């Protein structure tokens, strides 16, 4: 599973990091979220983050 975030669309709300900090990380000053761990197998929180993202910019490729 490969996670992709559309950086342009991310509004930096921090929800994905709050729900799944092993995978998503807000670093730097640009208020965008980055993927820490791109190859994750059974991270249920990834799906929760996808569901909770208010602008739906988190995608996964299987
Ligand atoms: S939940 Fe969506 S909008 Fe919020 S920080 Fe994560 S990717 Fe960005």
PDB file of N, CA, C and O and ligand atoms in Angstrom:
ATOM      1  N   UNK A   1       0.850  -1.180   0.000  1.00  0.00           N
ATOM      2  CA  UNK A   1       0.000   0.000   0.000  1.00  0.00           C
ATOM      3  C   UNK A   1       0.888   1.233   0.000  1.00  0.00           C
ATOM      4  O   UNK A   1       1.809   1.337   0.771  1.00  0.00           O
ATOM      5  N   UNK A   2       0.589   2.131  -0.880  1.00  0.00           N
ATOM      6  CA  UNK A   2       1.387   3.342  -0.988  1.00  0.00           C
ATOM      7  C   UNK A   2       0.478   4.550  -0.768  1.00  0.00           C
ATOM      8  O   UNK A   2      -0.572   4.651  -1.374  1.00  0.00           O
ATOM      9  N   UNK A   3       0.918   5.421   0.106  1.00  0.00           N
ATOM     10  CA  UNK A   3       0.073   6.556   0.464  1.00  0.00           C
ATOM     11  C   UNK A   3       0.532   7.794  -0.275  1.00  0.00           C
ATOM     12  O   UNK A   3       1.720   8.070  -0.351  1.00  0.00           O
ATOM     13  N   UNK A   4      -0.440   8.511  -0.797  1.00  0.00           N
ATOM     14  CA  UNK A   4      -0.110   9.766  -1.468  1.00  0.00           C
ATOM     15  C   UNK A   4      -0.971  10.882  -0.918  1.00  0.00           C
ATOM     16  O   UNK A   4      -2.157  10.696  -0.674  1.00  0.00           O
ATOM     17  N   UNK A   5      -0.354  12.022  -0.762  1.00  0.00           N
ATOM     18  CA  UNK A   5      -1.107  13.195  -0.322  1.00  0.00           C
ATOM     19  C   UNK A   5      -0.968  14.276  -1.383  1.00  0.00           C
ATOM     20  O   UNK A   5       0.127  14.550  -1.858  1.00  0.00           O
ATOM     21  N   UNK A   6      -2.081  14.832  -1.743  1.00  0.00           N
ATOM     22  CA  UNK A   6      -2.065  15.968  -2.656  1.00  0.00           C
ATOM     23  C   UNK A   6      -1.724  17.215  -1.846  1.00  0.00           C
ATOM     24  O   UNK A   6      -2.565  17.800  -1.180  1.00  0.00           O
ATOM     25  N   UNK A   7      -0.443  17.562  -1.870  1.00  0.00           N
ATOM     26  CA  UNK A   7       0.042  18.660  -1.024  1.00  0.00           C
ATOM     27  C   UNK A   7      -0.673  19.969  -1.316  1.00  0.00           C
ATOM     28  O   UNK A   7      -0.892  20.774  -0.421  1.00  0.00           O
ATOM     29  N   UNK A   8      -1.011  20.169  -2.565  1.00  0.00           N
ATOM     30  CA  UNK A   8      -1.692  21.412  -2.937  1.00  0.00           C
ATOM     31  C   UNK A   8      -3.015  21.562  -2.199  1.00  0.00           C
ATOM     32  O   UNK A   8      -3.391  22.644  -1.777  1.00  0.00           O
ATOM     33  N   UNK A   9      -3.694  20.434  -2.049  1.00  0.00           N
ATOM     34  CA  UNK A   9      -5.035  20.488  -1.473  1.00  0.00           C
ATOM     35  C   UNK A   9      -5.051  20.438   0.044  1.00  0.00           C
ATOM     36  O   UNK A   9      -6.033  20.821   0.671  1.00  0.00           O
ATOM     37  N   UNK A  10      -3.970  19.960   0.653  1.00  0.00           N
ATOM     38  CA  UNK A  10      -3.933  19.812   2.111  1.00  0.00           C
ATOM     39  C   UNK A  10      -4.058  21.178   2.782  1.00  0.00           C
ATOM     40  O   UNK A  10      -3.344  22.108   2.440  1.00  0.00           O
ATOM     41  N   UNK A  11      -4.971  21.256   3.730  1.00  0.00           N
ATOM     42  CA  UNK A  11      -5.181  22.537   4.422  1.00  0.00           C
ATOM     43  C   UNK A  11      -4.481  22.570   5.783  1.00  0.00           C
ATOM     44  O   UNK A  11      -4.657  23.493   6.553  1.00  0.00           O
ATOM     45  N   UNK A  12      -3.728  21.500   6.074  1.00  0.00           N
ATOM     46  CA  UNK A  12      -2.928  21.504   7.299  1.00  0.00           C
ATOM     47  C   UNK A  12      -3.731  21.432   8.585  1.00  0.00           C
ATOM     48  O   UNK A  12      -3.321  21.964   9.604  1.00  0.00           O
ATOM     49  N   UNK A  13      -4.851  20.756   8.546  1.00  0.00           N
ATOM     50  CA  UNK A  13      -5.693  20.708   9.741  1.00  0.00           C
ATOM     51  C   UNK A  13      -5.102  19.821  10.835  1.00  0.00           C
ATOM     52  O   UNK A  13      -5.447  19.954  11.999  1.00  0.00           O
ATOM     53  N   UNK A  14      -4.220  18.906  10.450  1.00  0.00           N
ATOM     54  CA  UNK A  14      -3.549  18.068  11.440  1.00  0.00           C
ATOM     55  C   UNK A  14      -4.308  16.835  11.874  1.00  0.00           C
ATOM     56  O   UNK A  14      -3.818  16.067  12.698  1.00  0.00           O
ATOM     57  N   UNK A  15      -5.486  16.619  11.326  1.00  0.00           N
ATOM     58  CA  UNK A  15      -6.296  15.473  11.761  1.00  0.00           C
ATOM     59  C   UNK A  15      -5.623  14.138  11.476  1.00  0.00           C
ATOM     60  O   UNK A  15      -5.663  13.230  12.304  1.00  0.00           O
ATOM     61  N   UNK A  16      -5.016  14.033  10.315  1.00  0.00           N
ATOM     62  CA  UNK A  16      -4.405  12.747   9.960  1.00  0.00           C
ATOM     63  C   UNK A  16      -3.233  12.441  10.891  1.00  0.00           C
ATOM     64  O   UNK A  16      -3.057  11.305  11.314  1.00  0.00           O
ATOM     65  N   UNK A  17      -2.468  13.446  11.215  1.00  0.00           N
ATOM     66  CA  UNK A  17      -1.349  13.240  12.140  1.00  0.00           C
ATOM     67  C   UNK A  17      -1.861  12.867  13.529  1.00  0.00           C
ATOM     68  O   UNK A  17      -1.297  12.007  14.191  1.00  0.00           O
ATOM     69  N   UNK A  18      -2.941  13.504  13.943  1.00  0.00           N
ATOM     70  CA  UNK A  18      -3.490  13.215  15.269  1.00  0.00           C
ATOM     71  C   UNK A  18      -3.966  11.768  15.358  1.00  0.00           C
ATOM     72  O   UNK A  18      -3.795  11.104  16.378  1.00  0.00           O
ATOM     73  N   UNK A  19      -4.527  11.272  14.275  1.00  0.00           N
ATOM     74  CA  UNK A  19      -5.126   9.949  14.290  1.00  0.00           C
ATOM     75  C   UNK A  19      -4.095   8.862  13.973  1.00  0.00           C
ATOM     76  O   UNK A  19      -4.229   7.726  14.397  1.00  0.00           O
ATOM     77  N   UNK A  20      -3.073   9.216  13.262  1.00  0.00           N
ATOM     78  CA  UNK A  20      -2.121   8.215  12.766  1.00  0.00           C
ATOM     79  C   UNK A  20      -0.707   8.787  12.720  1.00  0.00           C
ATOM     80  O   UNK A  20      -0.110   8.935  11.662  1.00  0.00           O
ATOM     81  N   UNK A  21      -0.151   9.077  13.885  1.00  0.00           N
ATOM     82  CA  UNK A  21       1.136   9.781  13.920  1.00  0.00           C
ATOM     83  C   UNK A  21       2.331   8.980  13.416  1.00  0.00           C
ATOM     84  O   UNK A  21       3.362   9.559  13.091  1.00  0.00           O
ATOM     85  N   UNK A  22       2.187   7.659  13.340  1.00  0.00           N
ATOM     86  CA  UNK A  22       3.297   6.866  12.804  1.00  0.00           C
ATOM     87  C   UNK A  22       3.437   7.028  11.294  1.00  0.00           C
ATOM     88  O   UNK A  22       4.473   6.709  10.722  1.00  0.00           O
ATOM     89  N   UNK A  23       2.390   7.466  10.675  1.00  0.00           N
ATOM     90  CA  UNK A  23       2.388   7.544   9.209  1.00  0.00           C
ATOM     91  C   UNK A  23       2.428   8.988   8.704  1.00  0.00           C
ATOM     92  O   UNK A  23       3.132   9.294   7.751  1.00  0.00           O
ATOM     93  N   UNK A  24       1.689   9.854   9.370  1.00  0.00           N
ATOM     94  CA  UNK A  24       1.601  11.230   8.888  1.00  0.00           C
ATOM     95  C   UNK A  24       2.334  12.182   9.827  1.00  0.00           C
ATOM     96  O   UNK A  24       2.284  12.019  11.042  1.00  0.00           O
ATOM     97  N   UNK A  25       2.977  13.133   9.232  1.00  0.00           N
ATOM     98  CA  UNK A  25       3.783  14.055  10.022  1.00  0.00           C
ATOM     99  C   UNK A  25       3.693  15.459   9.439  1.00  0.00           C
ATOM    100  O   UNK A  25       3.822  15.654   8.229  1.00  0.00           O
ATOM    101  N   UNK A  26       3.490  16.413  10.333  1.00  0.00           N
ATOM    102  CA  UNK A  26       3.559  17.800   9.895  1.00  0.00           C
ATOM    103  C   UNK A  26       4.921  18.314  10.303  1.00  0.00           C
ATOM    104  O   UNK A  26       5.268  18.335  11.468  1.00  0.00           O
ATOM    105  N   UNK A  27       5.696  18.679   9.340  1.00  0.00           N
ATOM    106  CA  UNK A  27       7.036  19.172   9.655  1.00  0.00           C
ATOM    107  C   UNK A  27       7.267  20.457   8.884  1.00  0.00           C
ATOM    108  O   UNK A  27       6.597  20.728   7.904  1.00  0.00           O
ATOM    109  N   UNK A  28       8.177  21.224   9.364  1.00  0.00           N
ATOM    110  CA  UNK A  28       8.468  22.467   8.672  1.00  0.00           C
ATOM    111  C   UNK A  28       7.382  23.496   8.893  1.00  0.00           C
ATOM    112  O   UNK A  28       6.474  23.328   9.697  1.00  0.00           O
ATOM    113  N   UNK A  29       7.489  24.567   8.172  1.00  0.00           N
ATOM    114  CA  UNK A  29       6.600  25.709   8.399  1.00  0.00           C
ATOM    115  C   UNK A  29       5.509  25.832   7.354  1.00  0.00           C
ATOM    116  O   UNK A  29       4.755  26.786   7.354  1.00  0.00           O
ATOM    117  N   UNK A  30       5.450  24.890   6.446  1.00  0.00           N
ATOM    118  CA  UNK A  30       4.514  25.092   5.341  1.00  0.00           C
ATOM    119  C   UNK A  30       3.108  24.593   5.646  1.00  0.00           C
ATOM    120  O   UNK A  30       2.207  24.712   4.837  1.00  0.00           O
ATOM    121  N   UNK A  31       2.928  24.035   6.861  1.00  0.00           N
ATOM    122  CA  UNK A  31       1.593  23.594   7.264  1.00  0.00           C
ATOM    123  C   UNK A  31       1.020  22.512   6.364  1.00  0.00           C
ATOM    124  O   UNK A  31      -0.183  22.457   6.129  1.00  0.00           O
ATOM    125  N   UNK A  32       1.885  21.699   5.837  1.00  0.00           N
ATOM    126  CA  UNK A  32       1.438  20.580   5.011  1.00  0.00           C
ATOM    127  C   UNK A  32       1.853  19.296   5.691  1.00  0.00           C
ATOM    128  O   UNK A  32       2.829  19.248   6.421  1.00  0.00           O
ATOM    129  N   UNK A  33       1.137  18.263   5.381  1.00  0.00           N
ATOM    130  CA  UNK A  33       1.445  17.002   6.003  1.00  0.00           C
ATOM    131  C   UNK A  33       2.281  16.134   5.059  1.00  0.00           C
ATOM    132  O   UNK A  33       2.144  16.222   3.838  1.00  0.00           O
ATOM    133  N   UNK A  34       3.168  15.365   5.645  1.00  0.00           N
ATOM    134  CA  UNK A  34       4.037  14.485   4.872  1.00  0.00           C
ATOM    135  C   UNK A  34       3.852  13.054   5.331  1.00  0.00           C
ATOM    136  O   UNK A  34       3.459  12.805   6.465  1.00  0.00           O
ATOM    137  N   UNK A  35       4.184  12.137   4.471  1.00  0.00           N
ATOM    138  CA  UNK A  35       4.080  10.722   4.807  1.00  0.00           C
ATOM    139  C   UNK A  35       5.423  10.255   5.342  1.00  0.00           C
ATOM    140  O   UNK A  35       6.445  10.383   4.684  1.00  0.00           O
ATOM    141  N   UNK A  36       5.423   9.749   6.563  1.00  0.00           N
ATOM    142  CA  UNK A  36       6.658   9.251   7.166  1.00  0.00           C
ATOM    143  C   UNK A  36       6.991   7.855   6.685  1.00  0.00           C
ATOM    144  O   UNK A  36       8.119   7.494   6.455  1.00  0.00           O
ATOM    145  N   UNK A  37       5.950   7.079   6.617  1.00  0.00           N
ATOM    146  CA  UNK A  37       6.122   5.653   6.350  1.00  0.00           C
ATOM    147  C   UNK A  37       5.287   5.334   5.122  1.00  0.00           C
ATOM    148  O   UNK A  37       4.076   5.268   5.191  1.00  0.00           O
ATOM    149  N   UNK A  38       5.945   5.195   4.012  1.00  0.00           N
ATOM    150  CA  UNK A  38       5.136   5.089   2.793  1.00  0.00           C
ATOM    151  C   UNK A  38       4.647   3.688   2.480  1.00  0.00           C
ATOM    152  O   UNK A  38       3.660   3.497   1.782  1.00  0.00           O
ATOM    153  N   UNK A  39       5.348   2.709   2.985  1.00  0.00           N
ATOM    154  CA  UNK A  39       4.905   1.337   2.724  1.00  0.00           C
ATOM    155  C   UNK A  39       4.351   0.761   4.013  1.00  0.00           C
ATOM    156  O   UNK A  39       5.077   0.263   4.848  1.00  0.00           O
ATOM    157  N   UNK A  40       3.080   0.878   4.193  1.00  0.00           N
ATOM    158  CA  UNK A  40       2.477   0.333   5.409  1.00  0.00           C
ATOM    159  C   UNK A  40       1.501  -0.763   5.031  1.00  0.00           C
ATOM    160  O   UNK A  40       0.778  -0.658   4.061  1.00  0.00           O
ATOM    161  N   UNK A  41       1.517  -1.809   5.816  1.00  0.00           N
ATOM    162  CA  UNK A  41       0.667  -2.938   5.493  1.00  0.00           C
ATOM    163  C   UNK A  41      -0.690  -2.882   6.171  1.00  0.00           C
ATOM    164  O   UNK A  41      -1.707  -2.876   5.519  1.00  0.00           O
ATOM    165  N   UNK A  42      -0.660  -2.841   7.475  1.00  0.00           N
ATOM    166  CA  UNK A  42      -1.933  -2.964   8.173  1.00  0.00           C
ATOM    167  C   UNK A  42      -2.237  -1.786   9.060  1.00  0.00           C
ATOM    168  O   UNK A  42      -2.653  -1.944  10.183  1.00  0.00           O
ATOM    169  N   UNK A  43      -2.004  -0.625   8.562  1.00  0.00           N
ATOM    170  CA  UNK A  43      -2.269   0.550   9.383  1.00  0.00           C
ATOM    171  C   UNK A  43      -3.741   0.934   9.243  1.00  0.00           C
ATOM    172  O   UNK A  43      -4.144   1.610   8.310  1.00  0.00           O
ATOM    173  N   UNK A  44      -4.525   0.461  10.185  1.00  0.00           N
ATOM    174  CA  UNK A  44      -5.955   0.780  10.137  1.00  0.00           C
ATOM    175  C   UNK A  44      -6.190   2.273  10.253  1.00  0.00           C
ATOM    176  O   UNK A  44      -7.157   2.813   9.731  1.00  0.00           O
ATOM    177  N   UNK A  45      -5.274   2.920  10.956  1.00  0.00           N
ATOM    178  CA  UNK A  45      -5.455   4.357  11.153  1.00  0.00           C
ATOM    179  C   UNK A  45      -5.331   5.120   9.838  1.00  0.00           C
ATOM    180  O   UNK A  45      -5.831   6.232   9.717  1.00  0.00           O
ATOM    181  N   UNK A  46      -4.673   4.523   8.851  1.00  0.00           N
ATOM    182  CA  UNK A  46      -4.584   5.197   7.545  1.00  0.00           C
ATOM    183  C   UNK A  46      -5.980   5.366   6.957  1.00  0.00           C
ATOM    184  O   UNK A  46      -6.341   6.436   6.463  1.00  0.00           O
ATOM    185  N   UNK A  47      -6.763   4.315   7.031  1.00  0.00           N
ATOM    186  CA  UNK A  47      -8.131   4.410   6.518  1.00  0.00           C
ATOM    187  C   UNK A  47      -8.938   5.431   7.315  1.00  0.00           C
ATOM    188  O   UNK A  47      -9.724   6.193   6.746  1.00  0.00           O
ATOM    189  N   UNK A  48      -8.717   5.466   8.616  1.00  0.00           N
ATOM    190  CA  UNK A  48      -9.419   6.458   9.436  1.00  0.00           C
ATOM    191  C   UNK A  48      -9.008   7.868   9.024  1.00  0.00           C
ATOM    192  O   UNK A  48      -9.838   8.776   8.957  1.00  0.00           O
ATOM    193  N   UNK A  49      -7.729   8.038   8.746  1.00  0.00           N
ATOM    194  CA  UNK A  49      -7.248   9.352   8.322  1.00  0.00           C
ATOM    195  C   UNK A  49      -7.860   9.741   6.978  1.00  0.00           C
ATOM    196  O   UNK A  49      -8.263  10.893   6.775  1.00  0.00           O
ATOM    197  N   UNK A  50      -7.950   8.779   6.086  1.00  0.00           N
ATOM    198  CA  UNK A  50      -8.580   9.036   4.783  1.00  0.00           C
ATOM    199  C   UNK A  50     -10.018   9.502   4.986  1.00  0.00           C
ATOM    200  O   UNK A  50     -10.477  10.460   4.382  1.00  0.00           O
ATOM    201  N   UNK A  51     -10.704   8.813   5.885  1.00  0.00           N
ATOM    202  CA  UNK A  51     -12.113   9.143   6.124  1.00  0.00           C
ATOM    203  C   UNK A  51     -12.287  10.504   6.795  1.00  0.00           C
ATOM    204  O   UNK A  51     -13.274  11.186   6.558  1.00  0.00           O
ATOM    205  N   UNK A  52     -11.330  10.858   7.621  1.00  0.00           N
ATOM    206  CA  UNK A  52     -11.497  12.084   8.409  1.00  0.00           C
ATOM    207  C   UNK A  52     -10.964  13.327   7.688  1.00  0.00           C
ATOM    208  O   UNK A  52     -11.332  14.448   8.030  1.00  0.00           O
ATOM    209  N   UNK A  53     -10.138  13.147   6.711  1.00  0.00           N
ATOM    210  CA  UNK A  53      -9.541  14.308   6.015  1.00  0.00           C
ATOM    211  C   UNK A  53     -10.653  15.167   5.393  1.00  0.00           C
ATOM    212  O   UNK A  53     -11.398  14.688   4.551  1.00  0.00           O
ATOM    213  N   UNK A  54     -10.751  16.403   5.801  1.00  0.00           N
ATOM    214  CA  UNK A  54     -11.880  17.228   5.342  1.00  0.00           C
ATOM    215  C   UNK A  54     -11.822  17.592   3.867  1.00  0.00           C
ATOM    216  O   UNK A  54     -12.843  17.951   3.288  1.00  0.00           O
ATOM    217  N   UNK A  55     -10.651  17.483   3.283  1.00  0.00           N
ATOM    218  CA  UNK A  55     -10.553  17.830   1.861  1.00  0.00           C
ATOM    219  C   UNK A  55     -10.200  16.620   0.997  1.00  0.00           C
ATOM    220  O   UNK A  55      -9.907  16.754  -0.191  1.00  0.00           O
ATOM    221  N   UNK A  56     -10.194  15.457   1.598  1.00  0.00           N
ATOM    222  CA  UNK A  56     -10.037  14.191   0.880  1.00  0.00           C
ATOM    223  C   UNK A  56      -8.814  14.154  -0.029  1.00  0.00           C
ATOM    224  O   UNK A  56      -8.914  13.775  -1.193  1.00  0.00           O
ATOM    225  N   UNK A  57      -7.681  14.536   0.520  1.00  0.00           N
ATOM    226  CA  UNK A  57      -6.469  14.548  -0.300  1.00  0.00           C
ATOM    227  C   UNK A  57      -5.552  13.352  -0.036  1.00  0.00           C
ATOM    228  O   UNK A  57      -4.501  13.253  -0.653  1.00  0.00           O
ATOM    229  N   UNK A  58      -5.965  12.480   0.871  1.00  0.00           N
ATOM    230  CA  UNK A  58      -5.136  11.297   1.137  1.00  0.00           C
ATOM    231  C   UNK A  58      -5.651  10.149   0.260  1.00  0.00           C
ATOM    232  O   UNK A  58      -6.835   9.848   0.252  1.00  0.00           O
ATOM    233  N   UNK A  59      -4.729   9.573  -0.493  1.00  0.00           N
ATOM    234  CA  UNK A  59      -5.094   8.462  -1.380  1.00  0.00           C
ATOM    235  C   UNK A  59      -4.145   7.312  -1.130  1.00  0.00           C
ATOM    236  O   UNK A  59      -3.013   7.511  -0.728  1.00  0.00           O
ATOM    237  N   UNK A  60      -4.608   6.118  -1.412  1.00  0.00           N
ATOM    238  CA  UNK A  60      -3.698   4.980  -1.348  1.00  0.00           C
ATOM    239  C   UNK A  60      -3.721   4.227  -2.667  1.00  0.00           C
ATOM    240  O   UNK A  60      -4.735   4.135  -3.335  1.00  0.00           O
ATOM    241  N   UNK A  61      -2.553   3.708  -3.004  1.00  0.00           N
ATOM    242  CA  UNK A  61      -2.438   2.820  -4.154  1.00  0.00           C
ATOM    243  C   UNK A  61      -2.115   1.456  -3.605  1.00  0.00           C
ATOM    244  O   UNK A  61      -1.246   1.317  -2.761  1.00  0.00           O
ATOM    245  N   UNK A  62      -2.817   0.445  -4.079  1.00  0.00           N
ATOM    246  CA  UNK A  62      -2.559  -0.894  -3.543  1.00  0.00           C
ATOM    247  C   UNK A  62      -1.654  -1.671  -4.477  1.00  0.00           C
ATOM    248  O   UNK A  62      -1.528  -1.371  -5.619  1.00  0.00           O
TER     249      UNK A  62
HETATM  250  S1  LIG B   1      -6.293  15.481   7.320  1.00  0.00           S
HETATM  251 FE1  LIG B   1      -6.082  16.102   5.152  1.00  0.00          FE
HETATM  252  S2  LIG B   1      -6.108  18.347   5.182  1.00  0.00           S
HETATM  253 FE2  LIG B   1      -5.750  17.663   7.277  1.00  0.00          FE
HETATM  254  S3  LIG B   1      -3.497  17.703   7.498  1.00  0.00           S
HETATM  255 FE3  LIG B   1      -4.097  15.611   6.876  1.00  0.00          FE
HETATM  256  S4  LIG B   1      -3.959  15.604   4.618  1.00  0.00           S
HETATM  257 FE4  LIG B   1      -3.979  17.740   5.285  1.00  0.00          FE
END
